[in-house]
Amino acid sequence: MAKIPLFEVSGSHREVGLQVGRLCQAQIGRMLAGLRADLPAGVSWEEMRYKSSAYLAHSRRVYPQYIEELQGMAEGAEVPFDDIFISMCEELWEPAAWRQGCTDMAARGRATADGSTLVAHTNDLLPESEENLVMLKVTAANEPTFLAISASGVGISAGFNAAGISLTGNQVDNNDIRPGVPRLMVVRATLAATRLGEAMDTCLLPERASSYNNVIADAHGEVYSLEGSATACEPIYIEADILAHANHYVHPAMVQFEADRNAIGGSVLRYNRALRLLRENYGRLSPELFQELLADHANYPASICKHGLETVTVFSIIVQLEQRRAWIGGGRACETEYLEYRL
């Protein structure tokens, strides 16, 4: 399995974006070509530009610094800024974007072998996304340095920062999507948090267009699964030192925001399987053991380690927050070689 390339960038937000655009020009080009080839039925690229303008207005008002970052990326990659911004608006592709997946597991305290806080995540995307994966180590302006995985260098899938904050999570199918700040922009802002309260406030941004289920954690062992939609959110706190989530709403107050309760079977199976694995290995959970658990094949091929379907596992990450360490592997979790990274 090929190693995911790591790019280190620093400077102002625009300078960071410019460097990422230059370093990831090939990945960005392939990503944009894929989006153009996978437009919603009956919608042109020009129509997508028009629809994204409402999202851009909200984003400029709330996060001008990240718009500058995206402008730098566009310049560095030599592509139109509008195209880069459209790629941040997954909401415009719904329900096609719901093909994504992901499974999260977290443990702390009595559940882990050494009492540390561990967050483990598999990321499921279209198979062609794998060749566009990059790792970014970013120091932007006065924000904490972060290490994250991206499927082109533009939008971020998962990561953690030098302040001891991690962000992973899962696609959930909101039925209340609206023009606003795209959820991928919220992810970028969350990785700039210096404490967990800031990260939570970012995930709860009132102007959001939609929401992932955002799993946020810190080096104090605080872990939350923020089940969100565009207009509502329920923070689920870690219970008995373990937490799991997949791609459906589990909080009773959020079930009403599920786009299709008849399409969640695979997610329900992965969620309950992850909880069982956490319970069966309680007190022994470690980075090494999580590497085995993320490779679980119950209900194969639609398993935690997903194979051969419309979406597949393209990378996995395990974060140890107290020591700002992560183990990251590209491809299927059962085949990858995890490499260690530190901040």
Coordinates of N, CA and C in Angstrom, one line a residue, residues 123-297:
N123 N -12.0 5.9 7.2 CA -12.6 6.8 6.3 C -13.0 6.2 5.0
D124 N -14.3 6.2 4.7 CA -14.7 5.5 3.5 C -15.1 6.5 2.4
L125 N -14.5 6.4 1.2 CA -14.8 7.3 0.1 C -14.8 6.5 -1.2
L126 N -15.1 7.1 -2.3 CA -15.0 6.5 -3.6 C -13.6 5.9 -3.8
P127 N -13.4 4.8 -4.4 CA -12.1 4.2 -4.6 C -11.1 5.1 -5.2
E128 N -11.6 5.9 -6.2 CA -10.6 6.8 -6.9 C -10.1 7.9 -6.0
S129 N -10.7 8.2 -4.9 CA -10.2 9.2 -4.0 C -8.9 8.8 -3.4
E130 N -8.6 7.5 -3.4 CA -7.4 7.1 -2.7 C -6.1 7.7 -3.3
E131 N -6.1 7.8 -4.6 CA -4.8 8.4 -5.2 C -4.7 9.8 -5.0
N132 N -5.7 10.5 -4.5 CA -5.6 11.9 -4.2 C -5.3 12.2 -2.7
L133 N -5.2 11.2 -1.9 CA -4.9 11.4 -0.4 C -3.6 12.1 -0.2
V134 N -3.7 13.1 0.7 CA -2.4 13.8 1.2 C -2.6 14.0 2.7
M135 N -1.4 14.1 3.4 CA -1.4 14.6 4.7 C -0.9 16.0 4.7
L136 N -1.5 16.8 5.5 CA -1.1 18.2 5.6 C -0.7 18.5 7.0
K137 N 0.5 19.0 7.2 CA 1.0 19.6 8.5 C 1.0 21.1 8.3
V138 N 0.0 21.8 9.0 CA -0.3 23.2 8.7 C -0.1 24.1 9.9
T139 N 0.7 25.1 9.8 CA 0.8 26.2 10.8 C 0.3 27.5 10.1
A140 N -0.9 27.9 10.3 CA -1.5 29.0 9.7 C -1.7 30.2 10.7
A141 N -1.0 31.3 10.4 CA -1.1 32.5 11.2 C -0.8 32.1 12.7
N142 N -1.7 32.5 13.6 CA -1.4 32.2 15.0 C -2.2 31.0 15.5
E143 N -2.7 30.2 14.6 CA -3.4 29.0 15.0 C -2.5 27.8 15.4
P144 N -3.0 26.9 16.2 CA -2.2 25.7 16.5 C -1.9 24.9 15.3
T145 N -0.7 24.4 15.2 CA -0.3 23.5 14.1 C -1.2 22.3 14.1
F146 N -1.6 21.8 13.0 CA -2.4 20.6 12.9 C -1.9 19.7 11.9
L147 N -2.2 18.4 12.0 CA -1.9 17.4 11.1 C -3.2 16.7 10.7
A148 N -3.5 16.7 9.4 CA -4.8 16.2 8.9 C -4.6 15.5 7.6
I149 N -5.6 14.6 7.3 CA -5.7 13.9 6.0 C -6.8 14.5 5.2
S150 N -6.4 14.7 3.9 CA -7.3 15.3 2.9 C -7.4 14.5 1.7
A151 N -8.5 14.5 1.0 CA -8.7 13.8 -0.3 C -8.4 14.7 -1.5
S152 N -7.5 15.6 -1.3 CA -7.0 16.4 -2.5 C -6.1 17.6 -2.0
G153 N -6.2 17.9 -0.7 CA -5.5 19.1 -0.1 C -6.5 20.2 0.2
V154 N -7.7 20.1 -0.3 CA -8.7 21.2 -0.1 C -9.5 20.9 1.1
G155 N -10.5 20.0 1.0 CA -11.3 19.7 2.2 C -10.6 18.7 3.1
I156 N -10.8 18.7 4.4 CA -10.2 17.9 5.4 C -11.1 16.8 5.9
S157 N -10.6 15.6 6.0 CA -11.5 14.5 6.5 C -11.3 14.2 8.0
A158 N -10.1 14.3 8.5 CA -9.8 14.0 10.0 C -8.5 14.6 10.3
G159 N -8.3 14.9 11.6 CA -7.0 15.4 12.0 C -6.9 15.7 13.5
F160 N -5.8 16.2 13.9 CA -5.6 16.7 15.3 C -4.6 17.8 15.3
N161 N -4.6 18.6 16.5 CA -3.7 19.7 16.5 C -2.9 19.7 17.7
A162 N -1.9 20.7 17.8 CA -0.9 20.8 18.8 C -1.5 21.2 20.1
A163 N -2.8 21.7 20.1 CA -3.4 22.0 21.4 C -4.1 20.8 22.0
G164 N -3.9 19.6 21.4 CA -4.5 18.4 21.9 C -6.0 18.2 21.6
I165 N -6.4 18.8 20.4 CA -7.8 18.6 20.0 C -7.8 17.7 18.8
S166 N -8.7 16.7 18.7 CA -8.9 15.9 17.5 C -10.3 16.1 17.0
L167 N -10.4 15.9 15.7 CA -11.6 15.9 15.0 C -11.7 14.7 14.0
T168 N -12.6 13.8 14.2 CA -12.9 12.8 13.3 C -14.4 12.8 13.1
G169 N -15.1 11.8 12.7 CA -16.5 11.8 12.6 C -17.1 11.1 11.4
N170 N -18.3 11.3 11.1 CA -19.1 10.5 10.2 C -20.1 11.3 9.4
Q171 N -20.3 10.9 8.1 CA -21.4 11.5 7.3 C -22.7 11.0 7.9
V172 N -23.6 12.0 8.1 CA -25.0 11.6 8.5 C -25.9 12.4 7.5
D173 N -27.0 11.8 7.2 CA -27.8 12.2 6.0 C -28.9 13.2 6.5
N174 N -28.5 14.5 6.6 CA -29.4 15.6 7.0 C -30.6 15.8 6.0
N175 N -31.8 16.0 6.6 CA -32.9 16.3 5.7 C -33.3 17.8 5.7
D176 N -32.4 18.6 6.4 CA -32.7 20.0 6.5 C -31.6 20.9 6.0
I177 N -30.9 20.4 5.0 CA -29.8 21.2 4.4 C -30.3 22.5 3.8
R178 N -29.5 23.5 4.0 CA -29.8 24.9 3.6 C -28.6 25.6 3.2
P179 N -28.7 26.8 2.4 CA -27.5 27.6 2.2 C -26.9 28.1 3.5
G180 N -25.6 28.0 3.6 CA -24.9 28.4 4.8 C -23.4 28.1 4.7
V181 N -22.7 28.1 5.8 CA -21.3 27.7 5.8 C -21.2 26.2 5.6
P182 N -20.5 25.7 4.5 CA -20.4 24.3 4.2 C -19.7 23.6 5.4
R183 N -20.2 22.3 5.6 CA -19.7 21.5 6.7 C -18.1 21.3 6.6
L184 N -17.6 21.3 5.4 CA -16.2 21.1 5.3 C -15.4 22.3 5.8
M185 N -16.0 23.5 5.7 CA -15.4 24.7 6.2 C -15.4 24.7 7.7
V186 N -16.5 24.1 8.3 CA -16.6 24.0 9.7 C -15.5 23.0 10.2
V187 N -15.2 22.0 9.5 CA -14.1 21.1 9.9 C -12.8 21.8 9.9
R188 N -12.5 22.6 8.9 CA -11.2 23.4 8.9 C -11.1 24.3 10.1
A189 N -12.2 25.0 10.4 CA -12.2 25.9 11.6 C -12.1 25.1 12.9
T190 N -12.6 24.0 13.0 CA -12.5 23.2 14.2 C -11.1 22.8 14.6
L191 N -10.3 22.6 13.5 CA -8.9 22.2 13.8 C -8.1 23.4 14.2
A192 N -8.6 24.6 14.2 CA -8.0 25.8 14.7 C -8.2 26.0 16.2
A193 N -9.1 25.2 16.8 CA -9.5 25.4 18.2 C -8.3 25.2 19.2
T194 N -8.2 26.0 20.2 CA -7.2 25.8 21.2 C -7.7 25.1 22.5
R195 N -9.0 24.9 22.6 CA -9.6 24.1 23.7 C -10.9 23.5 23.2
L196 N -11.4 22.5 23.9 CA -12.5 21.7 23.4 C -13.8 22.6 23.3
G197 N -14.0 23.6 24.2 CA -15.1 24.4 24.1 C -15.2 25.2 22.8
E198 N -14.0 25.7 22.3 CA -14.0 26.3 21.0 C -14.4 25.4 19.9
A199 N -13.9 24.1 20.0 CA -14.2 23.1 18.9 C -15.7 22.9 18.9
M200 N -16.3 22.8 20.1 CA -17.7 22.5 20.2 C -18.5 23.7 19.6
D201 N -18.1 24.9 20.0 CA -18.8 26.1 19.5 C -18.7 26.1 17.9
T202 N -17.6 25.8 17.4 CA -17.5 25.8 15.9 C -18.4 24.7 15.3
C203 N -18.5 23.5 15.8 CA -19.4 22.5 15.3 C -20.8 23.0 15.4
L204 N -21.1 23.8 16.4 CA -22.5 24.3 16.6 C -22.8 25.6 15.9
L205 N -21.9 26.0 15.0 CA -22.1 27.2 14.3 C -23.5 27.4 13.8
P206 N -24.2 28.5 14.2 CA -25.6 28.7 13.8 C -25.8 28.8 12.3
E207 N -24.8 29.3 11.6 CA -24.9 29.5 10.1 C -24.5 28.3 9.3
R208 N -24.4 27.1 9.9 CA -23.9 26.0 9.1 C -25.0 25.6 8.1
A209 N -24.5 25.0 7.0 CA -25.4 24.6 5.9 C -25.9 23.2 6.2
S210 N -25.1 22.4 6.9 CA -25.5 21.0 7.3 C -24.5 20.6 8.3
S211 N -24.4 19.4 8.7 CA -23.4 18.9 9.6 C -23.0 17.5 9.5
Y212 N -21.8 17.2 9.8 CA -21.4 15.8 10.0 C -21.8 15.4 11.4
N213 N -21.6 14.1 11.8 CA -21.5 13.8 13.2 C -20.0 14.0 13.5
N214 N -19.8 15.1 14.2 CA -18.4 15.4 14.6 C -18.0 14.8 15.9
V215 N -16.9 14.0 15.8 CA -16.4 13.4 17.1 C -15.2 14.3 17.4
I216 N -15.3 15.0 18.6 CA -14.2 15.8 19.0 C -13.7 15.3 20.4
A217 N -12.4 15.5 20.6 CA -11.9 15.0 21.9 C -10.7 15.8 22.2
D218 N -10.2 15.8 23.5 CA -9.1 16.5 23.9 C -8.2 15.7 24.8
A219 N -7.0 16.3 25.2 CA -6.0 15.6 25.9 C -6.4 15.4 27.4
H220 N -7.5 16.0 27.8 CA -8.0 15.8 29.2 C -8.9 14.6 29.3
G221 N -9.1 13.9 28.1 CA -10.0 12.7 28.1 C -11.4 13.0 27.9
E222 N -11.7 14.3 27.5 CA -13.1 14.6 27.2 C -13.4 14.3 25.7
V223 N -14.5 13.5 25.5 CA -14.8 13.0 24.2 C -16.3 13.2 23.9
Y224 N -16.7 13.8 22.8 CA -18.1 14.1 22.5 C -18.3 13.6 21.0
S225 N -19.5 13.1 20.8 CA -20.0 12.8 19.5 C -21.1 13.8 19.2
L226 N -20.9 14.8 18.4 CA -21.9 15.9 18.1 C -22.7 15.5 16.9
E227 N -23.9 14.9 17.2 CA -24.8 14.5 16.1 C -25.5 15.8 15.7
G228 N -25.2 16.2 14.5 CA -25.7 17.5 14.0 C -26.5 17.4 12.7
S229 N -27.3 18.4 12.4 CA -27.9 18.6 11.1 C -27.7 20.1 10.9
A230 N -28.4 20.7 9.9 CA -28.3 22.1 9.7 C -28.9 23.0 10.8
T231 N -29.9 22.5 11.4 CA -30.7 23.3 12.4 C -30.7 22.7 13.8
A232 N -30.1 21.6 14.0 CA -30.2 21.0 15.4 C -28.9 20.2 15.7
C233 N -28.6 20.0 16.9 CA -27.4 19.2 17.3 C -27.6 18.6 18.7
E234 N -27.2 17.4 18.9 CA -27.3 16.8 20.3 C -25.9 16.3 20.6
P235 N -25.2 16.9 21.6 CA -23.9 16.4 22.0 C -24.0 15.1 22.8
I236 N -23.4 14.0 22.4 CA -23.4 12.7 23.1 C -22.0 12.6 23.8
Y237 N -22.1 12.5 25.1 CA -20.8 12.4 25.9 C -20.4 11.0 26.0
I238 N -19.1 10.7 26.0 CA -18.6 9.4 26.2 C -19.1 8.7 27.4
E239 N -19.5 7.5 27.4 CA -20.1 6.8 28.5 C -19.3 5.5 28.8
A240 N -19.0 5.4 30.1 CA -18.2 4.2 30.6 C -16.9 4.1 29.9
D241 N -16.4 5.3 29.5 CA -15.0 5.4 28.9 C -14.9 4.9 27.5
I242 N -16.1 4.6 26.8 CA -16.0 4.2 25.4 C -17.1 4.9 24.6
L243 N -16.9 5.0 23.3 CA -17.8 5.7 22.4 C -17.6 5.1 21.0
A244 N -18.7 5.0 20.3 CA -18.7 4.6 18.9 C -19.7 5.3 18.1
H245 N -19.5 5.5 16.8 CA -20.5 6.1 15.9 C -20.2 5.6 14.5
A246 N -21.3 5.6 13.7 CA -21.2 5.3 12.3 C -21.9 6.4 11.5
N247 N -22.8 6.0 10.6 CA -23.4 7.0 9.7 C -24.9 7.1 9.8
H248 N -25.4 7.0 11.0 CA -26.9 7.3 11.3 C -27.0 8.0 12.6
Y249 N -28.1 8.6 12.8 CA -28.4 9.3 14.1 C -28.9 8.2 15.1
V250 N -28.3 8.4 16.3 CA -28.7 7.5 17.4 C -29.4 8.2 18.5
H251 N -29.2 9.5 18.7 CA -29.9 10.2 19.7 C -31.4 10.4 19.3
P252 N -32.3 10.1 20.3 CA -33.7 10.1 19.9 C -34.2 11.5 19.4
A253 N -33.6 12.6 19.8 CA -34.0 13.9 19.3 C -33.5 14.2 17.9
M254 N -32.6 13.4 17.4 CA -32.0 13.7 16.1 C -32.6 12.7 15.0
V255 N -33.3 11.7 15.4 CA -33.8 10.7 14.4 C -34.7 11.4 13.4
Q256 N -35.4 12.5 13.8 CA -36.3 13.1 12.8 C -35.5 13.8 11.7
F257 N -34.2 14.0 11.8 CA -33.4 14.6 10.8 C -32.8 13.6 9.8
E258 N -33.0 12.3 10.0 CA -32.5 11.3 9.1 C -33.2 11.3 7.8
A259 N -32.5 11.5 6.7 CA -33.1 11.6 5.4 C -33.9 10.3 5.0
D260 N -33.4 9.2 5.4 CA -34.0 7.9 5.0 C -33.7 6.8 6.0
R261 N -34.6 6.6 6.9 CA -34.4 5.6 8.0 C -34.4 4.2 7.4
N262 N -34.7 4.0 6.1 CA -34.7 2.7 5.5 C -33.4 2.4 4.9
A263 N -32.4 3.3 5.0 CA -31.1 3.2 4.3 C -30.0 3.1 5.2
I264 N -30.2 2.8 6.5 CA -29.2 2.9 7.5 C -28.7 1.5 8.0
G265 N -29.1 0.4 7.4 CA -28.8 -0.9 7.9 C -27.3 -1.2 8.1
G266 N -26.5 -0.8 7.0 CA -25.1 -1.1 7.1 C -24.5 -0.3 8.2
S267 N -24.9 1.0 8.4 CA -24.4 1.8 9.5 C -24.7 1.2 10.9
V268 N -26.0 0.8 11.0 CA -26.4 0.2 12.3 C -25.5 -1.0 12.7
L269 N -25.2 -1.8 11.7 CA -24.4 -3.0 11.9 C -23.0 -2.6 12.3
R270 N -22.4 -1.6 11.6 CA -21.0 -1.2 12.0 C -21.0 -0.6 13.4
Y271 N -22.0 0.2 13.7 CA -22.1 0.9 15.0 C -22.1 -0.1 16.1
N272 N -23.0 -1.1 16.0 CA -23.1 -2.1 17.1 C -21.9 -3.0 17.2
R273 N -21.3 -3.3 16.0 CA -20.1 -4.1 16.0 C -19.0 -3.4 16.7
A274 N -18.8 -2.1 16.4 CA -17.8 -1.3 17.0 C -18.0 -1.2 18.6
L275 N -19.2 -1.0 19.0 CA -19.5 -1.1 20.5 C -19.1 -2.4 21.1
R276 N -19.4 -3.5 20.4 CA -19.1 -4.8 20.9 C -17.6 -5.0 21.0
L277 N -16.8 -4.6 20.0 CA -15.4 -4.7 20.0 C -14.8 -3.9 21.2
L278 N -15.3 -2.7 21.4 CA -14.8 -1.9 22.5 C -15.1 -2.5 23.9
R279 N -16.3 -3.1 24.0 CA -16.6 -3.7 25.3 C -15.8 -5.0 25.5
E280 N -15.6 -5.8 24.5 CA -14.9 -7.1 24.6 C -13.4 -6.8 24.9
N281 N -12.9 -5.7 24.5 CA -11.5 -5.4 24.7 C -11.2 -4.3 25.8
Y282 N -12.2 -4.1 26.6 CA -12.2 -3.1 27.6 C -11.0 -3.3 28.6
G283 N -10.3 -2.2 28.8 CA -9.1 -2.3 29.7 C -7.8 -2.7 28.9
R284 N -7.9 -3.1 27.7 CA -6.7 -3.5 26.9 C -6.5 -2.7 25.6
L285 N -7.4 -1.7 25.4 CA -7.3 -0.9 24.2 C -6.1 -0.1 24.1
S286 N -5.4 -0.2 23.0 CA -4.1 0.5 22.7 C -4.1 0.8 21.2
P287 N -3.1 1.6 20.8 CA -3.0 1.9 19.4 C -2.8 0.6 18.6
E288 N -2.0 -0.3 19.1 CA -1.8 -1.5 18.3 C -3.1 -2.4 18.2
L289 N -3.8 -2.4 19.3 CA -5.1 -3.2 19.3 C -6.1 -2.5 18.4
F290 N -6.1 -1.2 18.4 CA -7.1 -0.5 17.5 C -6.8 -0.8 16.1
Q291 N -5.5 -1.0 15.7 CA -5.2 -1.3 14.3 C -5.8 -2.6 13.9
E292 N -6.0 -3.5 14.9 CA -6.7 -4.8 14.6 C -8.2 -4.6 14.5
L293 N -8.7 -3.8 15.4 CA -10.1 -3.6 15.4 C -10.6 -2.8 14.2
L294 N -9.9 -1.9 13.7 CA -10.3 -1.2 12.5 C -10.3 -2.0 11.3
A295 N -9.6 -3.2 11.3 CA -9.5 -4.1 10.2 C -10.6 -5.2 10.3
D296 N -11.6 -5.0 11.2 CA -12.7 -6.0 11.4 C -13.5 -6.2 10.2
H297 N -13.8 -7.5 9.9 CA -14.5 -7.8 8.7 C -15.9 -8.4 8.9

